[in-house]
Structure formats: C-alpha cells, structure tokens
XYZ file of C-alpha atoms in Angstrom:
682
model
C -59.292 -101.672 -50.178
C -57.784 -98.528 -48.648
C -57.469 -95.422 -50.792
C -54.307 -93.332 -50.912
C -54.369 -89.960 -49.192
C -54.227 -86.654 -51.064
C -51.053 -85.619 -49.259
C -47.368 -85.877 -50.153
C -45.969 -89.006 -51.820
C -42.819 -90.319 -50.142
C -40.732 -92.401 -52.559
C -38.594 -94.755 -50.442
C -35.524 -96.240 -52.135
C -33.352 -98.673 -50.143
C -29.903 -98.875 -51.756
C -27.114 -101.377 -51.213
C -24.712 -102.097 -54.095
C -26.530 -99.680 -56.396
C -23.762 -97.282 -57.459
C -24.097 -98.321 -61.123
C -27.885 -97.905 -61.169
C -28.998 -95.265 -58.657
C -28.610 -92.266 -60.966
C -30.809 -93.761 -63.683
C -33.296 -94.748 -60.983
C -33.482 -91.219 -59.566
C -33.604 -89.671 -63.032
C -36.678 -91.792 -63.768
C -38.325 -90.774 -60.474
C -37.769 -87.070 -61.125
C -38.858 -87.319 -64.781
C -42.378 -88.430 -63.820
C -45.331 -86.794 -65.569
C -47.184 -86.613 -62.243
C -46.990 -83.061 -60.886
C -48.054 -83.676 -57.289
C -45.916 -83.080 -54.233
C -43.314 -85.766 -53.618
C -40.339 -86.349 -51.368
C -37.673 -88.858 -52.312
C -35.734 -90.667 -49.580
C -32.747 -92.879 -50.343
C -31.193 -94.910 -47.544
C -27.758 -96.387 -48.241
C -27.428 -99.716 -46.455
C -23.719 -99.855 -45.635
C -22.239 -99.482 -49.136
C -19.482 -96.866 -49.476
C -19.556 -96.975 -53.301
C -23.255 -96.121 -53.395
C -22.740 -93.369 -50.820
C -19.924 -91.890 -52.894
C -22.066 -91.949 -56.040
C -24.970 -90.235 -54.285
C -22.700 -87.501 -52.949
C -21.624 -86.842 -56.527
C -25.134 -86.586 -57.965
C -27.527 -85.555 -55.181
C -27.303 -81.836 -56.007
C -29.266 -82.626 -59.194
C -32.476 -83.375 -57.306
C -34.924 -81.293 -55.270
C -36.632 -82.656 -52.156
C -34.137 -85.503 -51.924
C -33.189 -86.870 -48.497
C -30.219 -89.243 -48.296
C -29.572 -91.369 -45.223
C -26.479 -93.480 -44.595
C -26.384 -96.542 -42.356
C -22.841 -97.665 -41.692
C -23.874 -101.244 -40.865
C -25.533 -103.306 -43.593
C -28.739 -104.821 -42.173
C -30.802 -105.586 -45.260
C -33.652 -104.104 -47.275
C -36.445 -104.326 -44.712
C -34.631 -102.806 -41.741
C -33.564 -100.081 -44.190
C -37.219 -99.507 -45.130
C -38.205 -99.329 -41.455
C -35.428 -96.766 -40.967
C -36.865 -94.572 -43.721
C -40.410 -95.031 -42.385
C -39.213 -93.710 -39.017
C -38.688 -90.239 -40.507
C -41.935 -90.210 -42.542
C -45.012 -88.909 -40.757
C -47.776 -88.367 -43.304
C -48.959 -88.934 -46.851
C -48.291 -92.061 -48.885
C -45.243 -94.196 -49.479
C -44.065 -95.761 -52.712
C -41.271 -98.281 -52.248
C -39.025 -98.580 -55.279
C -35.839 -100.463 -56.132
C -32.562 -98.570 -56.498
C -31.681 -100.617 -59.584
C -35.059 -100.145 -61.329
C -36.382 -97.372 -63.591
C -39.924 -96.001 -63.619
C -41.852 -95.563 -66.823
C -42.577 -91.879 -67.327
C -46.237 -92.126 -66.274
C -45.915 -94.700 -63.496
C -46.772 -92.430 -60.561
C -49.471 -90.628 -62.540
C -51.249 -93.907 -63.314
C -50.951 -95.078 -59.701
C -52.377 -91.835 -58.337
C -55.274 -91.973 -60.815
C -56.338 -95.298 -59.304
C -55.316 -94.169 -55.828
C -55.465 -97.501 -54.015
C -53.106 -99.409 -51.765
C -51.343 -101.876 -54.024
C -48.287 -103.393 -55.591
C -46.766 -102.842 -59.028
C -46.354 -106.190 -60.797
C -44.641 -107.813 -57.837
C -44.820 -107.326 -54.078
C -41.475 -105.511 -53.986
C -42.945 -102.212 -55.228
C -45.570 -101.214 -52.700
C -47.735 -98.096 -52.575
C -49.819 -97.362 -49.458
C -50.791 -94.647 -46.980
C -48.151 -94.088 -44.304
C -50.679 -94.510 -41.503
C -51.705 -97.916 -42.858
C -48.149 -99.261 -42.925
C -47.466 -97.913 -39.439
C -50.723 -99.455 -38.220
C -49.051 -102.807 -38.882
C -45.679 -101.667 -37.502
C -43.704 -101.989 -40.712
C -41.513 -104.809 -41.991
C -40.056 -107.865 -40.313
C -36.280 -107.646 -39.838
C -35.698 -110.334 -42.444
C -33.152 -110.401 -45.251
C -35.798 -111.498 -47.781
C -39.588 -111.939 -48.171
C -40.343 -109.043 -45.785
C -42.708 -107.358 -48.225
C -44.665 -110.572 -48.773
C -44.957 -110.993 -44.989
C -46.330 -107.456 -44.477
C -48.879 -107.885 -47.259
C -50.023 -111.184 -45.797
C -50.742 -109.477 -42.445
C -52.686 -106.760 -44.257
C -54.759 -109.300 -46.168
C -55.545 -111.217 -42.965
C -57.114 -108.018 -41.632
C -59.315 -107.751 -44.715
C -57.294 -105.144 -46.614
C -57.473 -105.783 -50.336
C -54.291 -105.127 -52.302
C -54.697 -103.651 -55.790
C -52.336 -105.070 -58.398
C -51.065 -102.377 -60.770
C -49.730 -103.261 -64.238
C -46.037 -103.428 -65.090
C -44.914 -99.781 -65.226
C -41.185 -99.979 -64.617
C -38.039 -101.527 -66.050
C -36.478 -104.138 -63.785
C -32.725 -103.882 -63.324
C -31.002 -107.240 -63.701
C -27.542 -107.753 -62.162
C -25.582 -110.276 -60.050
C -25.849 -108.313 -56.774
C -29.630 -108.663 -56.491
C -30.870 -110.358 -53.323
C -33.187 -112.563 -55.380
C -30.145 -113.924 -57.250
C -27.995 -114.701 -54.219
C -27.436 -118.299 -53.123
C -28.203 -117.396 -49.521
C -31.396 -115.331 -49.920
C -32.524 -115.899 -53.521
C -35.578 -117.716 -54.789
C -35.500 -121.346 -53.688
C -32.970 -120.746 -50.922
C -33.405 -122.492 -47.580
C -33.922 -119.280 -45.621
C -36.496 -117.921 -48.085
C -38.400 -121.206 -47.909
C -38.262 -120.978 -44.105
C -39.704 -117.455 -44.143
C -42.435 -118.433 -46.602
C -43.455 -121.232 -44.241
C -43.499 -118.781 -41.294
C -45.786 -116.442 -43.235
C -48.445 -119.156 -43.234
C -48.333 -119.536 -39.430
C -50.412 -117.488 -36.951
C -48.613 -114.376 -35.727
C -49.396 -110.848 -34.414
C -50.896 -108.323 -36.820
C -48.604 -105.564 -35.594
C -44.860 -105.827 -34.994
C -42.310 -103.610 -33.292
C -40.115 -102.542 -36.227
C -36.335 -102.783 -36.032
C -34.429 -99.797 -37.436
C -30.794 -98.998 -38.126
C -28.588 -96.171 -36.882
C -28.268 -93.553 -39.606
C -26.875 -90.142 -40.414
C -28.177 -87.539 -42.833
C -26.015 -86.958 -45.901
C -25.823 -83.293 -46.770
C -25.883 -81.910 -50.273
C -22.682 -80.145 -51.266
C -22.764 -76.367 -51.099
C -23.129 -74.695 -54.495
C -21.244 -71.416 -54.671
C -20.950 -68.710 -57.320
C -17.669 -66.781 -57.253
C -17.013 -63.616 -59.205
C -14.493 -60.775 -59.482
C -15.368 -57.249 -60.568
C -14.359 -53.581 -60.419
C -16.363 -50.335 -59.878
C -17.007 -49.479 -63.543
C -19.042 -52.688 -63.940
C -21.255 -52.346 -60.870
C -24.550 -51.931 -62.723
C -23.892 -55.170 -64.602
C -22.781 -56.920 -61.431
C -26.155 -56.070 -59.871
C -27.996 -57.767 -62.721
C -25.852 -60.878 -62.432
C -26.209 -61.110 -58.638
C -29.986 -60.562 -58.739
C -30.396 -63.264 -61.355
C -28.170 -65.879 -59.727
C -29.259 -65.202 -56.139
C -31.884 -67.975 -55.948
C -29.939 -70.469 -58.060
C -27.016 -71.099 -55.687
C -26.359 -71.414 -51.950
C -23.720 -68.713 -51.576
C -22.327 -65.866 -53.691
C -18.789 -64.554 -53.200
C -17.560 -61.328 -54.762
C -13.989 -60.071 -55.070
C -14.231 -56.262 -55.258
C -11.104 -55.127 -57.088
C -10.336 -51.382 -56.766
C -13.176 -50.818 -54.257
C -12.606 -48.898 -51.020
C -15.865 -49.901 -49.297
C -18.336 -52.718 -49.804
C -21.579 -51.431 -51.393
C -24.588 -51.668 -49.082
C -26.634 -53.702 -51.574
C -24.075 -56.529 -51.322
C -24.559 -56.889 -47.574
C -27.016 -59.789 -47.669
C -27.057 -63.137 -45.884
C -26.139 -65.131 -48.973
C -23.357 -62.857 -50.167
C -19.731 -62.666 -49.022
C -17.858 -59.679 -50.452
C -14.176 -58.904 -49.886
C -11.816 -56.146 -50.995
C -8.358 -57.618 -51.776
C -5.108 -55.920 -50.775
C -4.195 -55.542 -54.448
C -6.028 -55.668 -57.748
C -6.338 -59.390 -58.534
C -8.511 -58.868 -61.607
C -10.144 -62.159 -62.703
C -7.780 -64.128 -60.473
C -9.928 -62.895 -57.574
C -12.558 -65.527 -58.432
C -10.291 -68.201 -56.972
C -9.369 -66.805 -53.559
C -11.888 -69.198 -51.906
C -10.978 -72.390 -53.811
C -7.808 -73.412 -51.956
C -9.376 -75.740 -49.388
C -10.945 -79.152 -49.922
C -14.601 -79.248 -48.865
C -18.049 -80.439 -49.985
C -18.641 -77.585 -52.370
C -19.386 -77.178 -56.062
C -17.416 -74.082 -57.031
C -18.767 -72.017 -59.941
C -16.825 -69.050 -61.284
C -18.566 -66.384 -63.325
C -18.266 -63.045 -65.089
C -20.042 -59.786 -64.378
C -21.327 -59.493 -67.954
C -23.268 -62.767 -68.281
C -26.704 -63.948 -67.168
C -26.736 -67.661 -66.325
C -29.845 -69.759 -66.990
C -31.139 -72.629 -64.875
C -30.071 -75.001 -67.669
C -26.509 -73.691 -67.451
C -26.187 -74.658 -63.780
C -28.061 -77.933 -64.256
C -25.873 -79.022 -67.161
C -22.604 -78.064 -65.474
C -23.648 -80.039 -62.400
C -24.516 -83.014 -64.575
C -21.036 -82.994 -66.114
C -19.381 -82.731 -62.713
C -21.147 -85.957 -61.712
C -19.728 -87.592 -64.828
C -16.096 -86.453 -64.833
C -13.371 -85.655 -62.306
C -12.518 -82.503 -64.232
C -12.880 -78.730 -64.476
C -15.965 -78.030 -66.603
C -16.431 -74.944 -68.767
C -18.553 -73.753 -71.687
C -15.620 -71.946 -73.262
C -12.195 -73.204 -74.267
C -9.353 -73.661 -76.726
C -6.941 -76.281 -77.891
C -3.709 -74.380 -78.444
C -1.178 -75.161 -81.117
C 2.263 -76.349 -80.082
C 4.428 -73.368 -79.110
C 1.438 -71.013 -79.205
C 2.331 -67.375 -78.524
C -1.132 -66.086 -77.686
C -4.700 -67.335 -77.216
C -5.643 -66.819 -80.853
C -3.015 -69.349 -81.881
C -5.282 -72.365 -81.440
C -6.358 -75.502 -83.264
C -9.946 -75.485 -82.032
C -12.088 -72.932 -80.229
C -15.311 -73.362 -78.223
C -17.342 -70.174 -77.640
C -19.772 -70.005 -74.731
C -22.219 -67.780 -76.653
C -22.459 -70.118 -79.645
C -23.933 -73.597 -79.979
C -21.456 -76.399 -79.311
C -22.481 -79.895 -80.431
C -19.803 -81.999 -78.763
C -17.617 -82.199 -75.690
C -13.973 -81.263 -76.104
C -10.984 -81.732 -73.821
C -9.101 -78.448 -74.034
C -5.912 -76.991 -72.564
C -7.393 -73.518 -71.929
C -10.848 -73.166 -70.322
C -12.848 -69.979 -69.791
C -13.179 -68.993 -66.138
C -16.369 -66.986 -66.683
C -18.287 -70.198 -67.326
C -16.419 -72.681 -65.131
C -17.174 -75.115 -62.309
C -15.364 -77.815 -60.332
C -15.961 -80.002 -57.298
C -13.814 -79.073 -54.295
C -14.406 -82.485 -52.720
C -12.321 -83.970 -55.554
C -9.500 -81.428 -55.845
C -8.618 -77.857 -54.905
C -7.614 -74.981 -57.162
C -4.872 -72.681 -55.895
C -3.346 -70.223 -58.364
C -1.973 -67.746 -55.797
C 1.648 -68.270 -56.874
C 0.934 -68.050 -60.602
C 1.279 -64.448 -61.921
C -1.915 -64.552 -63.977
C -3.878 -61.446 -62.924
C -6.140 -60.652 -65.866
C -5.227 -64.024 -67.350
C -6.830 -66.448 -64.899
C -7.765 -68.882 -67.660
C -4.038 -69.388 -68.342
C -3.356 -69.674 -64.607
C -5.977 -72.431 -64.339
C -4.459 -74.168 -67.379
C -1.020 -74.128 -65.728
C -2.463 -75.441 -62.450
C -4.424 -78.150 -64.282
C -1.247 -79.280 -66.040
C 0.706 -79.378 -62.784
C -1.973 -81.518 -61.124
C -3.163 -83.563 -64.131
C -6.720 -82.180 -63.963
C -8.652 -82.425 -67.260
C -10.319 -79.303 -68.655
C -13.535 -79.997 -70.564
C -15.448 -77.527 -72.719
C -18.840 -79.201 -72.771
C -21.479 -79.213 -75.448
C -24.100 -76.541 -74.890
C -26.818 -74.379 -76.389
C -26.054 -70.697 -76.844
C -29.288 -69.827 -75.023
C -27.857 -71.090 -71.723
C -26.181 -67.683 -71.371
C -27.060 -64.076 -72.123
C -24.479 -61.352 -72.702
C -25.467 -58.035 -71.057
C -22.506 -55.687 -71.573
C -23.414 -52.572 -73.548
C -20.894 -51.334 -76.092
C -17.909 -52.118 -73.916
C -14.925 -54.293 -74.594
C -14.963 -57.478 -72.515
C -11.994 -58.510 -70.408
C -11.641 -61.497 -72.710
C -11.326 -59.263 -75.772
C -8.792 -57.062 -73.983
C -6.735 -60.066 -72.989
C -6.559 -61.291 -76.581
C -4.407 -58.277 -77.403
C -1.795 -59.217 -74.792
C 1.144 -61.501 -75.335
C 1.149 -64.639 -73.264
C 4.163 -66.476 -74.590
C 6.050 -66.826 -71.289
C 2.986 -68.086 -69.391
C 1.795 -70.369 -72.172
C 5.128 -72.180 -72.089
C 4.311 -73.291 -68.534
C 1.182 -75.220 -69.571
C 1.813 -78.946 -69.349
C -0.259 -81.606 -71.123
C -2.912 -83.457 -69.144
C -3.816 -87.123 -69.623
C -6.586 -87.551 -72.170
C -9.855 -88.921 -70.815
C -12.661 -90.667 -72.648
C -15.567 -88.313 -73.268
C -18.837 -90.196 -73.438
C -21.834 -88.028 -74.178
C -24.529 -89.311 -71.878
C -27.671 -90.932 -73.189
C -30.270 -88.686 -71.570
C -33.163 -91.033 -72.223
C -32.209 -94.328 -70.595
C -35.152 -96.299 -69.301
C -38.666 -96.136 -70.651
C -38.363 -93.445 -73.316
C -39.233 -95.991 -75.945
C -40.772 -99.318 -75.142
C -40.328 -102.744 -76.677
C -43.915 -103.818 -77.289
C -43.256 -107.338 -78.416
C -40.151 -109.395 -78.833
C -41.317 -112.488 -80.638
C -40.838 -114.041 -84.019
C -42.986 -112.422 -86.672
C -41.466 -114.800 -89.213
C -39.130 -117.806 -88.969
C -35.632 -116.715 -87.950
C -33.281 -117.595 -90.785
C -30.355 -115.237 -90.085
C -28.159 -114.528 -87.025
C -29.040 -110.831 -86.958
C -31.388 -108.820 -84.759
C -33.907 -106.534 -86.435
C -36.134 -103.756 -85.133
C -39.252 -102.285 -86.681
C -40.605 -98.952 -85.454
C -44.305 -98.223 -84.846
C -46.235 -101.255 -86.050
C -47.968 -101.991 -82.750
C -50.482 -99.168 -83.322
C -51.172 -100.199 -86.933
C -52.814 -103.663 -86.891
C -53.449 -103.704 -90.641
C -49.876 -102.700 -91.433
C -48.560 -105.236 -88.914
C -50.582 -107.938 -90.633
C -49.205 -106.818 -93.997
C -45.665 -106.688 -92.606
C -45.919 -110.235 -91.276
C -47.350 -111.445 -94.578
C -44.198 -110.280 -96.346
C -42.326 -113.057 -94.499
C -38.925 -111.352 -94.456
C -37.258 -114.189 -92.571
C -36.273 -112.082 -89.526
C -37.234 -111.965 -85.861
C -38.452 -108.373 -85.649
C -38.547 -106.502 -82.340
C -41.491 -104.116 -82.546
C -40.690 -100.751 -80.923
C -43.121 -97.965 -80.110
C -41.542 -94.615 -81.031
C -41.028 -91.895 -78.450
C -44.373 -90.043 -78.017
C -44.641 -86.539 -79.411
C -45.550 -85.245 -75.948
C -42.448 -86.773 -74.366
C -40.643 -84.071 -72.305
C -37.369 -84.463 -74.204
C -39.091 -84.239 -77.602
C -40.867 -81.099 -76.406
C -37.632 -79.630 -74.994
C -35.810 -80.098 -78.266
C -38.717 -78.618 -80.200
C -38.741 -75.497 -78.025
C -35.022 -74.992 -78.659
C -35.465 -75.511 -82.408
C -38.327 -73.024 -82.519
C -36.291 -70.455 -80.580
C -33.420 -70.972 -82.998
C -35.729 -70.381 -85.968
C -35.101 -73.913 -87.232
C -38.734 -74.997 -87.410
C -41.237 -74.154 -90.131
C -43.695 -77.051 -90.018
C -43.946 -77.766 -86.297
C -45.842 -81.066 -86.491
C -43.527 -82.432 -89.161
C -40.443 -81.426 -87.180
C -41.951 -82.893 -84.010
C -42.274 -86.254 -85.752
C -38.710 -85.957 -87.061
C -37.401 -85.355 -83.521
C -39.348 -88.351 -82.200
C -38.050 -90.518 -85.041
C -34.354 -89.731 -84.590
C -34.512 -90.030 -80.778
C -36.121 -93.439 -81.212
C -33.322 -94.488 -83.577
C -30.765 -93.108 -81.100
C -32.166 -95.118 -78.221
C -32.148 -98.361 -80.187
C -28.529 -97.816 -81.193
C -27.404 -96.679 -77.735
C -28.830 -99.787 -76.054
C -27.577 -102.371 -78.569
C -24.600 -104.701 -78.136
C -25.018 -107.158 -81.009
C -22.382 -107.035 -83.745
C -24.881 -105.894 -86.360
C -28.580 -105.094 -86.456
C -31.215 -103.938 -88.946
C -33.668 -101.103 -88.256
C -36.840 -100.892 -90.353
C -39.359 -98.064 -90.392
C -43.030 -98.962 -90.534
C -43.464 -98.013 -94.205
C -40.904 -100.510 -95.530
C -41.895 -103.112 -98.119
C -39.739 -106.017 -99.230
C -38.843 -107.375 -102.620
C -40.235 -110.897 -103.174
C -36.763 -112.452 -102.996
C -35.705 -110.436 -99.918
C -35.203 -113.435 -97.638
C -32.881 -115.241 -100.047
C -30.931 -112.124 -101.105
C -30.365 -110.856 -97.542
C -28.220 -113.892 -96.827
C -25.933 -112.926 -99.694
C -25.638 -109.352 -98.409
C -24.722 -110.461 -94.893
C -22.085 -112.875 -96.153
C -20.409 -110.239 -98.361
C -20.199 -107.346 -95.882
C -16.615 -106.756 -94.631
C -15.946 -106.581 -90.886
C -15.097 -102.864 -91.033
C -18.260 -101.721 -92.834
C -20.299 -98.869 -91.351
C -23.798 -99.373 -92.680
C -25.531 -100.958 -95.641
C -28.712 -99.516 -97.135
C -31.132 -102.237 -98.190
C -33.046 -99.536 -100.012
C -31.925 -95.994 -100.811
C -32.673 -92.882 -102.867
C -30.179 -90.223 -103.845
C -30.600 -86.477 -104.067
C -28.535 -86.406 -107.249
C -26.461 -88.849 -109.321
C -23.770 -90.487 -107.168
C -20.622 -92.500 -107.762
C -20.628 -96.097 -106.601
C -17.967 -98.755 -106.841
C -18.881 -102.387 -107.338
C -17.520 -104.092 -104.210
C -19.007 -107.573 -104.672
C -21.798 -109.330 -106.507
C -24.490 -107.803 -104.306
C -22.813 -104.714 -102.841
C -22.091 -101.254 -104.226
C -19.777 -99.031 -102.171
C -20.688 -95.340 -101.899
C -17.789 -93.077 -102.868
C -19.457 -89.670 -102.431
C -20.118 -87.776 -99.219
C -23.702 -87.083 -100.134
C -27.048 -87.245 -98.346
C -28.782 -90.563 -98.918
C -32.462 -91.018 -98.162
C -33.217 -94.477 -96.862
C -33.398 -94.809 -93.077
C -36.364 -97.133 -93.661
C -34.066 -100.185 -94.046
C -30.398 -100.177 -92.950
C -27.951 -102.752 -91.599
C -25.736 -101.173 -88.901
C -22.315 -102.344 -87.727
C -21.593 -102.231 -83.969
C -18.651 -99.879 -84.581
C -21.018 -97.042 -85.572
C -23.771 -97.428 -82.939
C -22.244 -94.926 -80.526
C -21.317 -92.367 -83.186
C -24.761 -92.288 -84.783
C -26.615 -92.714 -81.509
C -24.941 -89.682 -79.954
C -25.310 -87.586 -83.100
C -29.056 -88.238 -83.272
C -29.523 -87.102 -79.648
C -28.334 -83.574 -80.400
C -30.953 -80.855 -80.486
C -29.756 -79.438 -83.792
C -29.358 -82.769 -85.580
C -30.609 -83.084 -89.135
C -33.402 -85.536 -89.894
C -32.469 -89.171 -89.364
C -31.586 -89.974 -93.001
C -29.323 -86.972 -93.480
C -27.643 -87.241 -90.058
C -26.739 -90.880 -90.726
C -25.251 -89.950 -94.100
C -23.303 -87.008 -92.705
C -21.841 -88.986 -89.800
C -20.705 -92.022 -91.793
C -20.106 -91.346 -95.471
C -16.457 -90.661 -96.127
C -15.368 -92.140 -92.779
C -16.595 -95.728 -93.040
C -17.158 -98.218 -95.824
C -20.840 -97.749 -96.604
C -22.766 -99.885 -99.060
C -26.003 -100.117 -100.995
C -27.573 -103.499 -101.695
C -27.540 -104.358 -105.387
C -30.210 -105.078 -106.352
C -32.000 -103.059 -103.654
C -34.129 -105.257 -101.424
C -36.477 -102.690 -99.820
C -38.636 -99.733 -100.798
C -40.925 -97.382 -98.959
C -44.670 -97.607 -99.132
C -46.076 -94.171 -99.901
C -49.778 -93.788 -99.035
C -50.471 -90.541 -100.887
C -48.941 -87.463 -102.470
C -48.308 -85.872 -99.061
C -45.560 -88.397 -98.364
C -42.283 -86.799 -97.387
C -40.166 -87.700 -100.418
C -42.857 -87.426 -103.149
C -40.970 -89.762 -105.480
C -42.361 -92.182 -108.043
C -40.861 -95.332 -106.592
C -41.982 -97.600 -109.428
C -40.124 -95.334 -111.834
C -37.177 -95.257 -109.430
C -36.969 -99.029 -109.601
C -37.322 -99.109 -113.360
C -34.713 -96.405 -113.944
C -32.358 -97.266 -111.088
C -29.262 -97.067 -113.285
C -29.913 -93.423 -114.170
C -29.363 -92.460 -110.531
C -26.007 -94.152 -110.297
C -22.593 -94.052 -111.890
C -21.250 -97.512 -111.183
C -17.484 -97.705 -111.515
C-alpha cells in the first residue's frame, strides 16, 4: 500500500450539472478541520449554469482554481484535464454534489494511505502514483473502477476509508441515467472490459479548457483634506483585504505621496463630489465586486466575507445600514424602520435607502451610474433613486456590530450632518422596487449534526416523524428510552459538538458582547439550539416531534398521543407535550386534550414538542442567530401570540432530572400533583 506524501493536497472536483450543489460542496471542503496546505480545483464540464454559479461564489474561497471546458466530455476526461495541471502532492477526488464531514480530510491524512472513501468514486492518492498509470480511461462511467483495477494488478493495495461524507442524491447523477447508470448496457460492457488483459499505463485524453478568473474586489471611497489622518487608517487596514483601492480626493490640489502605491488609484475631481465621488468608477459593466466605504470606519474580515456571501445570494445592492421611509417622507428621520451599521441587526431587511459607507454590489450583474442625479453629499438618496429607476433591490443585511469600528474623534459624521438637511424634493423621486424573498441562509448544511440511526425503536403507530437528541452516547438512557415504548419511530441525532467551529464562533461573539457568565453552560445551550435549528431547517414533513434526551413518558403516552394529533388544527404552531411556566398563565380549553396558550410568556419545555411545518423556517432561522435566547425561550418568543400554540392536557411528558444541579431545579412530582395551580383555565 502506498503512503500519501507530506506535500500539498489537491482536491479535484469535476462538475457538470452541479449549480444547485457546488456551493455546499465547496463550503464543506473549506470548513475542514485539517489545517494542512490544500489547493482546490473545480473543472466545469460544459455546463453554463454551473459556470455562472461558480463565477458568483468563487471569491469566497482561497486557493481555488476554476477551469471551464466548453465541450462536455464526461467525468473522467475532466479528471484527466485537472490532473494535467497538477504536478506534486496528493489528489483527493470529490463529487460536486457531495458534502464532506468536517473531519474527513483530517481522518484521511491521519491514516495517510492511498485509498477510497466508501466507494471507488472518492479516491485519494499521490499524484505521482496516478500519473504512473496515466490517469483515467476516457469513458463516461466506471473509469475510477478501471484505474483501481490496474493499480491492484500491479500489487498496490487500496485502503478503504469509512463513510465520511454526505452523498448528494438528484436526477442528474450519472449513476441514475438510463444510458450510463448501474445496470446499463454500456456500464456492463465496461465492467467486462475491466476483467480483460490490458496495458498498465494509458495515454490520458484531456479536454480543452480555459481558466476562470475571480472577479476583482475593489474598495471605493471619497474624502477631503480634513479627514486625511482617518483615511490613512482606513487604507492601511483595508489594503490587504481587497484587490484595488480607489480614492476620490475632494478639495485636494495634489495627490498625497503616500497614496501613490500599486494597489491604489487616486483622482482629484473637477468639482467637489462629496460622497458621490465613491461611484465615479461604477458606470461600466465588468467582473468586479464594488465596495463603497467611508473614511471613518475600519472594516473587519467578517464584514467583507459576509457582504460577499450576500452578493452570491441576491441580485441586489447590499449594505449594513438602511431605512424604510414612510410614505411622503420629508427627510431621512421620517422612517418606519432603521438599520444601524454600528449596532447588532438580527434579520435581513429590504429597504428603500441604503448606506453607501457600508455598501457593495456586483458590476457583472448591473452598473450604478448616478452622475445625472444631483445628490452630492446625499449619495444614499442618489443610489435609492437609481435603484428605483432600474428595479434593483436594496438589502440591509443582518450583522454583528463588531464587523465595523468607528474611528472618528469628536467630529460630526457626514451622515449626522446630512440628517439636518431637507431632502423632500429628492425623496419624491424614489420609486418602489419589487419585493424579493429574503431567505436567511442555513450556514450549517451538511454534516454539522449527524443522524446516527434511523430505525424503529418502537412499533410505529402514528404517521409522524420524531427525533431524539443525544441518546447514541448514552447506552443506558437509550435502553431506558426504548423500554418506555412510546409508539414512535425515533431518529436518533447526535448534537453539534461543543468544539464545532460555528459553536465556537458564536461563543466568542457572545463573550465579547458580555452575554456569557457560565461559559460551559452557554456552550451547551448554543450546541442545543443549533442542533434544533438544523433539524427544523432540513425537515419537509407536515409535522414532527423533537425530544431531548432527558424526556420521560407518561404510562398512557402512546394512547393519548393519538388523541392530541387528531385534535390539532391545521394552522397550529406547536404543541407542548410537557411544559413548565415561569408564572401563572392563562389557557383556554380548545378541545378535550388541548389547552391553548393565551399569554405571550416564556414556556420551558423544549424536551417534547410537536412542530407544524409552517413554523420550521421561522424557528430554525431564529435559533441560528448568535444572540438567540436559549432554545425554550426562543421558541416561545417566536411563536406565542402569532400562532395557535397548545399544551397537551393532561401533559404526556416530563423531564428526568438527575440531581439538584439540573437547569430548572423544579420538583416535578409536585408540579404534576399541583398542575392546576400553575394554570388559569378559561
């Protein structure tokens, strides 16, 4: 068996009709826990949709090479094409519609042997070994099996790695096609050929290709002499974060020497353009991501990364600052809703005024030309007018206040000065833009949590899917859970690990915000709500139940659950099968076994809840937010008062509390005995 080299790992991804999957694939590759040196190569095999998608997202990734072959010639010629530009190290061949588990590469490199992951399609080997055999046959299918057979005939053992990725399933897969799929005539023919004598080394066939360039990322700013010391700080900070910096020097007579650098273009306009000067380079369509900034803000890496992410999601102008103006507004303070760039924002908002100091757009999609709009000093209004004329959405995205730092010292900002002006004549020119659907992206698609087992723990009596979190690591509790015979098919889910990068990222932000006293407890809370979020964000069934691992069931649970399911209305939000209240609450008897909650009050009871499909997205997105409350409270806050929410009567579930350190510290036996004292049933 041949060991892998200690050099670079080249991840080769052939991509055909992969436009719906390639981003999640690449996200999983770049999220790997392995910290070694890697280069990712994607070769698009004649699919314009996939090429278009990659052009939109490729700026997100470092060390990414994208090739485009105009003529579709199949997976194995595409792999040979990528191999032709790889000279050293190892290769790892991966599917464009698949997603790596977080530790996949790390586990492979620990073993360090030539091998395949689960099936022959995902191959890892030294480059020199693959080239020793010439590469892949120019077949439409079974090319990987053929190469491995030649290797084995020469005495090379192939290590078989465990399943460490999520297989994408869709109709466009080669293995599902009538022509090349499993059982097809041509695949059977190739399999027969593999058994025949043939040369160990082949002359590989490749395809004609062109390199796809990343779009230029520019930072464009306007200033005047009194702010030069702040401008220096901004330029120094942003210099290594973008490809080019452009500066409009209002009121200057000469360009300062310190601005005469390779990456910087500075111009002095014929007249004072004020903040409008940021847009003198945005009139032509080109492959460029155009950021506009202010000379009093420091921009973090996360700021650029998040703006770029949103530009891959929407054909829109993205900002971290914005307003929804009232009808017939006379100035910028006359607004319905306001998003501030220096404050936390928990949701995306389509606005009709967006701040130009924290703005970006993609010039390959549309241009921005405000030359003929008299908006000097009021460029945000000029952009709003232009957006209305061209039906371009303006989005103030959700953000953390720590993405930006304000550096002006005891001076009034241009924004504050502008607030004192009257804009009525310009504001009248703003036209409405079509509303677009804002879908906050699930950042943790793929292997963030893992379904450990999907089998019947008890006989399935009801047409409802149920999940239980974190029983796989507790054999005694699993045995006890099964013994309760709740009548459901329970999908056992391992919660997101505490060392998961996203859990850690959220914890760091909470600590910085002073929102974390007991770090371990909060870490577990973050893991818990992200696990809930991922279950809800992946579900499509009309209703599901989620159980936590400490749930226990009343003896008549199985019989009573059927009554609950039959009595729930179609428009319900959720139904607690067991709940505790912070204080006495008002409930209305809805049916024999259901009490409807009338108060907007926190309810503790995420250990056993039935969810309606209509609320999956709302709760799932809410639980992904860094500053979300714990799972119980966030669920209550999102749903009570907006949906019909119920409590089972009598309650069918309670929580098992192992000791006095349990989170709620309630006497649950007493709670059961005195249930009526906690309720005011109308």
